[in-house]
Amino acid sequence: DAKTTQPTSMDCAEGRAANLPCNHSTISGNEYVYWYRQIHSQGPQYIIHGLKNNETNEMASLIITEDRKSSTLILPHATLRDTAVYYCIGPQGGSEKLVFGKGTKLTVNP
Amino acid sequence: DAGVIQSPRHEVTEMGQEVTLRCKPISGHNSLFWYRQTMMRGLELLIYFNNNVPIDDSGMPEDRFSAKMPNASFSTLKIQPSEPRDSAVYFCASSLGVGGLTAKLFFGSGTQLSVL
């Protein structure tokens, strides 16, 4: 079972920042938070991951709260091509496998 | 690197037939995962291997499903006999390892399976 909570859907205007929240209140100290996205009919694509500190790469930024119970994925300047389902993967409950939940369907509007 | 390669891209078969899906992971990756995706159930992990050894097959729906990884560069997922409810997109993914920093998955393009 996925142990993360995400909104079912979100909308964002093209060129604006998209902030996608995720709750992972049961995460333990050594478990990473991973974010993936899936564009229609393609395989999921890795975006970013983090443990404690905020992270940034060429695709996005990841902000993790100090208590690590939640995080936010930020797409700083959303484009139409960012329309996708975004998955947050948090606690693995000691298991090594990555379990995907339902994710957030982000729609970027022109 | 060509990424994770899956074949075939599309498979249409009749109920009762055997179906074999194939996957070539990224060279150097030690872990391989098989996922299934449907509208109703989302993305489900079926089985994963580490160093060619099956580690967790608790997601395999029933005995009709089997997976093998005879070497580090090839894996198969077999369904025998197939049923209409097996219709789904099947994804293969590979990673350097499992857990922690090594759990970054690279997915293939998937196999769209339709069982009539």
GROMACS .gro file of C-alpha atoms in nm:
model
  226
    1ASP     CA    1   0.000   0.000   0.000
    2ALA     CA    2   0.117   0.349  -0.084
    3LYS     CA    3   0.181   0.545   0.234
    4THR     CA    4   0.161   0.889   0.080
    5THR     CA    5  -0.129   1.128   0.028
    6GLN     CA    6  -0.154   1.355  -0.273
    7PRO     CA    7  -0.436   1.566  -0.420
    8THR     CA    8  -0.611   1.390  -0.704
    9SER     CA    9  -0.572   1.675  -0.948
   10MET     CA   10  -0.434   2.025  -0.987
   11ASP     CA   11  -0.432   2.295  -1.249
   12CYS     CA   12  -0.160   2.546  -1.329
   13ALA     CA   13  -0.122   2.826  -1.579
   14GLU     CA   14   0.157   2.799  -1.830
   15GLY     CA   15   0.466   2.989  -1.717
   16ARG     CA   16   0.363   2.989  -1.353
   17ALA     CA   17   0.511   2.775  -1.078
   18ALA     CA   18   0.340   2.445  -1.006
   19ASN     CA   19   0.356   2.337  -0.642
   20LEU     CA   20   0.257   1.976  -0.583
   21PRO     CA   21   0.217   1.870  -0.220
   22CYS     CA   22   0.262   1.527  -0.067
   23ASN     CA   23   0.205   1.399   0.285
   24HIS     CA   24   0.421   1.112   0.409
   25SER     CA   25   0.364   1.129   0.781
   26THR     CA   26   0.488   0.774   0.851
   27ILE     CA   27   0.825   0.817   0.686
   28SER     CA   28   1.122   0.699   0.890
   29GLY     CA   29   1.456   0.868   0.929
   30ASN     CA   30   1.643   0.686   0.657
   31GLU     CA   31   1.371   0.667   0.392
   32TYR     CA   32   1.400   0.887   0.087
   33VAL     CA   33   1.116   1.071  -0.081
   34TYR     CA   34   1.103   1.012  -0.456
   35TRP     CA   35   0.906   1.196  -0.722
   36TYR     CA   36   0.821   1.054  -1.063
   37ARG     CA   37   0.591   1.169  -1.337
   38GLN     CA   38   0.407   0.984  -1.610
   39ILE     CA   39   0.311   1.152  -1.931
   40HIS     CA   40   0.021   0.983  -2.104
   41SER     CA   41   0.104   0.636  -2.241
   42GLN     CA   42   0.472   0.659  -2.143
   43GLY     CA   43   0.663   0.489  -1.863
   44PRO     CA   44   0.711   0.684  -1.540
   45GLN     CA   45   1.006   0.920  -1.542
   46TYR     CA   46   1.225   0.997  -1.242
   47ILE     CA   47   1.223   1.364  -1.140
   48ILE     CA   48   1.402   1.408  -0.809
   49HIS     CA   49   1.451   1.260  -0.465
   50GLY     CA   50   1.562   1.379  -0.121
   51LEU     CA   51   1.618   1.277   0.238
   52LYS     CA   52   1.628   1.586   0.458
   53ASN     CA   53   1.761   1.881   0.267
   54ASN     CA   54   1.592   2.064  -0.013
   55GLU     CA   55   1.704   1.951  -0.353
   56THR     CA   56   1.712   2.109  -0.696
   57ASN     CA   57   1.794   1.976  -1.038
   58GLU     CA   58   1.728   2.076  -1.397
   59MET     CA   59   1.370   1.952  -1.378
   60ALA     CA   60   1.238   2.064  -1.042
   61SER     CA   61   1.294   2.157  -0.680
   62LEU     CA   62   1.198   1.948  -0.379
   63ILE     CA   63   1.116   2.110  -0.049
   64ILE     CA   64   1.098   1.874   0.250
   65THR     CA   65   0.959   1.996   0.581
   66GLU     CA   66   1.184   1.985   0.883
   67ASP     CA   67   0.979   1.705   1.043
   68ARG     CA   68   0.991   1.521   0.706
   69LYS     CA   69   0.619   1.448   0.719
   70SER     CA   70   0.549   1.629   0.395
   71SER     CA   71   0.717   1.763   0.085
   72THR     CA   72   0.643   1.985  -0.213
   73LEU     CA   73   0.758   1.940  -0.567
   74ILE     CA   74   0.804   2.269  -0.747
   75LEU     CA   75   0.810   2.311  -1.122
   76PRO     CA   76   0.928   2.672  -1.141
   77HIS     CA   77   0.794   2.761  -1.486
   78ALA     CA   78   0.537   2.505  -1.593
   79THR     CA   79   0.494   2.433  -1.962
   80LEU     CA   80   0.223   2.244  -2.148
   81ARG     CA   81   0.461   1.948  -2.169
   82ASP     CA   82   0.457   1.923  -1.790
   83THR     CA   83   0.098   1.801  -1.802
   84ALA     CA   84   0.125   1.456  -1.645
   85VAL     CA   85   0.049   1.245  -1.339
   86TYR     CA   86   0.300   1.315  -1.063
   87TYR     CA   87   0.378   1.045  -0.810
   88CYS     CA   88   0.527   1.098  -0.467
   89ILE     CA   89   0.680   0.786  -0.314
   90GLY     CA   90   0.770   0.799   0.049
   91PRO     CA   91   0.772   0.538   0.320
   92GLN     CA   92   0.868   0.196   0.208
   93GLY     CA   93   0.801   0.047   0.553
   94GLY     CA   94   1.136  -0.120   0.563
   95SER     CA   95   1.081  -0.277   0.225
   96GLU     CA   96   1.308  -0.192  -0.061
   97LYS     CA   97   1.036  -0.177  -0.321
   98LEU     CA   98   0.887   0.146  -0.455
   99VAL     CA   99   0.508   0.144  -0.436
  100PHE     CA  100   0.324   0.398  -0.650
  101GLY     CA  101  -0.001   0.553  -0.530
  102LYS     CA  102  -0.262   0.729  -0.741
  103GLY     CA  103  -0.057   1.044  -0.788
  104THR     CA  104  -0.167   1.397  -0.879
  105LYS     CA  105  -0.288   1.471  -1.228
  106LEU     CA  106  -0.139   1.810  -1.314
  107THR     CA  107  -0.290   1.997  -1.604
  108VAL     CA  108  -0.098   2.298  -1.734
  109ASN     CA  109  -0.330   2.536  -1.914
  110PRO     CA  110  -0.230   2.786  -2.184
  111ASP     CA  111   2.270   0.396  -2.346
  112ALA     CA  112   1.944   0.286  -2.506
  113GLY     CA  113   1.758   0.269  -2.179
  114VAL     CA  114   1.533  -0.013  -2.070
  115ILE     CA  115   1.408  -0.201  -2.374
  116GLN     CA  116   1.079  -0.389  -2.371
  117SER     CA  117   0.926  -0.606  -2.638
  118PRO     CA  118   0.680  -0.633  -2.789
  119ARG     CA  119   0.528  -0.282  -2.768
  120HIS     CA  120   0.183  -0.423  -2.834
  121GLU     CA  121   0.047  -0.774  -2.796
  122VAL     CA  122  -0.301  -0.891  -2.884
  123THR     CA  123  -0.388  -1.248  -2.801
  124GLU     CA  124  -0.682  -1.471  -2.733
  125MET     CA  125  -0.787  -1.598  -2.395
  126GLY     CA  126  -0.602  -1.914  -2.302
  127GLN     CA  127  -0.291  -1.838  -2.501
  128GLU     CA  128   0.055  -1.805  -2.353
  129VAL     CA  129   0.204  -1.456  -2.348
  130THR     CA  130   0.571  -1.374  -2.296
  131LEU     CA  131   0.690  -1.021  -2.232
  132ARG     CA  132   1.058  -0.937  -2.255
  133CYS     CA  133   1.284  -0.682  -2.094
  134LYS     CA  134   1.645  -0.577  -2.132
  135PRO     CA  135   1.759  -0.360  -1.840
  136ILE     CA  136   2.019  -0.087  -1.855
  137SER     CA  137   2.367  -0.231  -1.858
  138GLY     CA  138   2.523  -0.224  -1.512
  139HIS     CA  139   2.192  -0.208  -1.326
  140ASN     CA  140   2.153  -0.477  -1.061
  141SER     CA  141   1.781  -0.457  -0.994
  142LEU     CA  142   1.488  -0.520  -1.221
  143PHE     CA  143   1.119  -0.459  -1.158
  144TRP     CA  144   0.800  -0.563  -1.334
  145TYR     CA  145   0.496  -0.335  -1.291
  146ARG     CA  146   0.144  -0.359  -1.429
  147GLN     CA  147  -0.080  -0.059  -1.489
  148THR     CA  148  -0.456  -0.046  -1.532
  149MET     CA  149  -0.707   0.234  -1.494
  150MET     CA  150  -0.871   0.062  -1.200
  151ARG     CA  151  -0.566  -0.044  -1.000
  152GLY     CA  152  -0.302   0.204  -1.109
  153LEU     CA  153   0.063   0.104  -1.114
  154GLU     CA  154   0.121  -0.225  -0.930
  155LEU     CA  155   0.454  -0.385  -0.854
  156LEU     CA  156   0.444  -0.751  -0.956
  157ILE     CA  157   0.795  -0.874  -0.880
  158TYR     CA  158   1.150  -0.750  -0.849
  159PHE     CA  159   1.494  -0.905  -0.885
  160ASN     CA  160   1.826  -0.812  -0.735
  161ASN     CA  161   2.137  -0.958  -0.897
  162ASN     CA  162   1.913  -1.188  -1.103
  163VAL     CA  163   1.749  -1.336  -0.793
  164PRO     CA  164   1.376  -1.284  -0.729
  165ILE     CA  165   1.345  -1.091  -0.403
  166ASP     CA  166   0.974  -1.021  -0.370
  167ASP     CA  167   0.702  -1.174  -0.585
  168SER     CA  168   0.414  -1.093  -0.351
  169GLY     CA  169   0.253  -0.878  -0.618
  170MET     CA  170   0.225  -1.157  -0.873
  171PRO     CA  171  -0.152  -1.203  -0.901
  172GLU     CA  172  -0.165  -1.580  -0.931
  173ASP     CA  173   0.012  -1.892  -1.049
  174ARG     CA  174  -0.059  -1.810  -1.409
  175PHE     CA  175   0.211  -1.543  -1.385
  176SER     CA  176   0.580  -1.627  -1.374
  177ALA     CA  177   0.897  -1.423  -1.417
  178LYS     CA  178   1.256  -1.519  -1.480
  179MET     CA  179   1.587  -1.344  -1.504
  180PRO     CA  180   1.837  -1.591  -1.648
  181ASN     CA  181   2.112  -1.330  -1.669
  182ALA     CA  182   2.182  -0.967  -1.593
  183SER     CA  183   2.070  -0.846  -1.934
  184PHE     CA  184   1.737  -1.022  -1.982
  185SER     CA  185   1.411  -1.091  -1.806
  186THR     CA  186   1.077  -1.238  -1.907
  187LEU     CA  187   0.726  -1.218  -1.765
  188LYS     CA  188   0.505  -1.503  -1.875
  189ILE     CA  189   0.129  -1.542  -1.846
  190GLN     CA  190  -0.010  -1.889  -1.909
  191PRO     CA  191  -0.299  -1.916  -1.971
  192SER     CA  192  -0.390  -1.554  -2.036
  193GLU     CA  193  -0.729  -1.410  -1.942
  194PRO     CA  194  -0.909  -1.089  -2.047
  195ARG     CA  195  -0.854  -0.939  -1.702
  196ASP     CA  196  -0.478  -0.954  -1.766
  197SER     CA  197  -0.517  -0.676  -2.023
  198ALA     CA  198  -0.297  -0.391  -1.906
  199VAL     CA  199   0.025  -0.207  -1.976
  200TYR     CA  200   0.322  -0.395  -1.836
  201PHE     CA  201   0.631  -0.193  -1.750
  202CYS     CA  202   0.980  -0.310  -1.678
  203ALA     CA  203   1.220  -0.089  -1.483
  204SER     CA  204   1.579  -0.120  -1.371
  205SER     CA  205   1.796   0.050  -1.113
  206LEU     CA  206   2.145   0.035  -0.970
  207GLY     CA  207   2.009  -0.127  -0.655
  208VAL     CA  208   1.720  -0.123  -0.416
  209GLY     CA  209   1.650   0.117  -0.137
  210GLY     CA  210   1.802   0.451  -0.053
  211LEU     CA  211   1.999   0.636  -0.315
  212THR     CA  212   2.008   0.342  -0.552
  213ALA     CA  213   1.631   0.315  -0.590
  214LYS     CA  214   1.613   0.555  -0.885
  215LEU     CA  215   1.412   0.360  -1.140
  216PHE     CA  216   1.441   0.382  -1.516
  217PHE     CA  217   1.130   0.258  -1.693
  218GLY     CA  218   1.085   0.106  -2.034
  219SER     CA  219   0.814   0.213  -2.275
  220GLY     CA  220   0.586  -0.069  -2.168
  221THR     CA  221   0.399  -0.350  -2.341
  222GLN     CA  222   0.031  -0.291  -2.409
  223LEU     CA  223  -0.134  -0.633  -2.366
  224SER     CA  224  -0.485  -0.701  -2.487
  225VAL     CA  225  -0.638  -1.042  -2.417
  226LEU     CA  226  -0.957  -1.100  -2.613
   0.00000   0.00000   0.00000
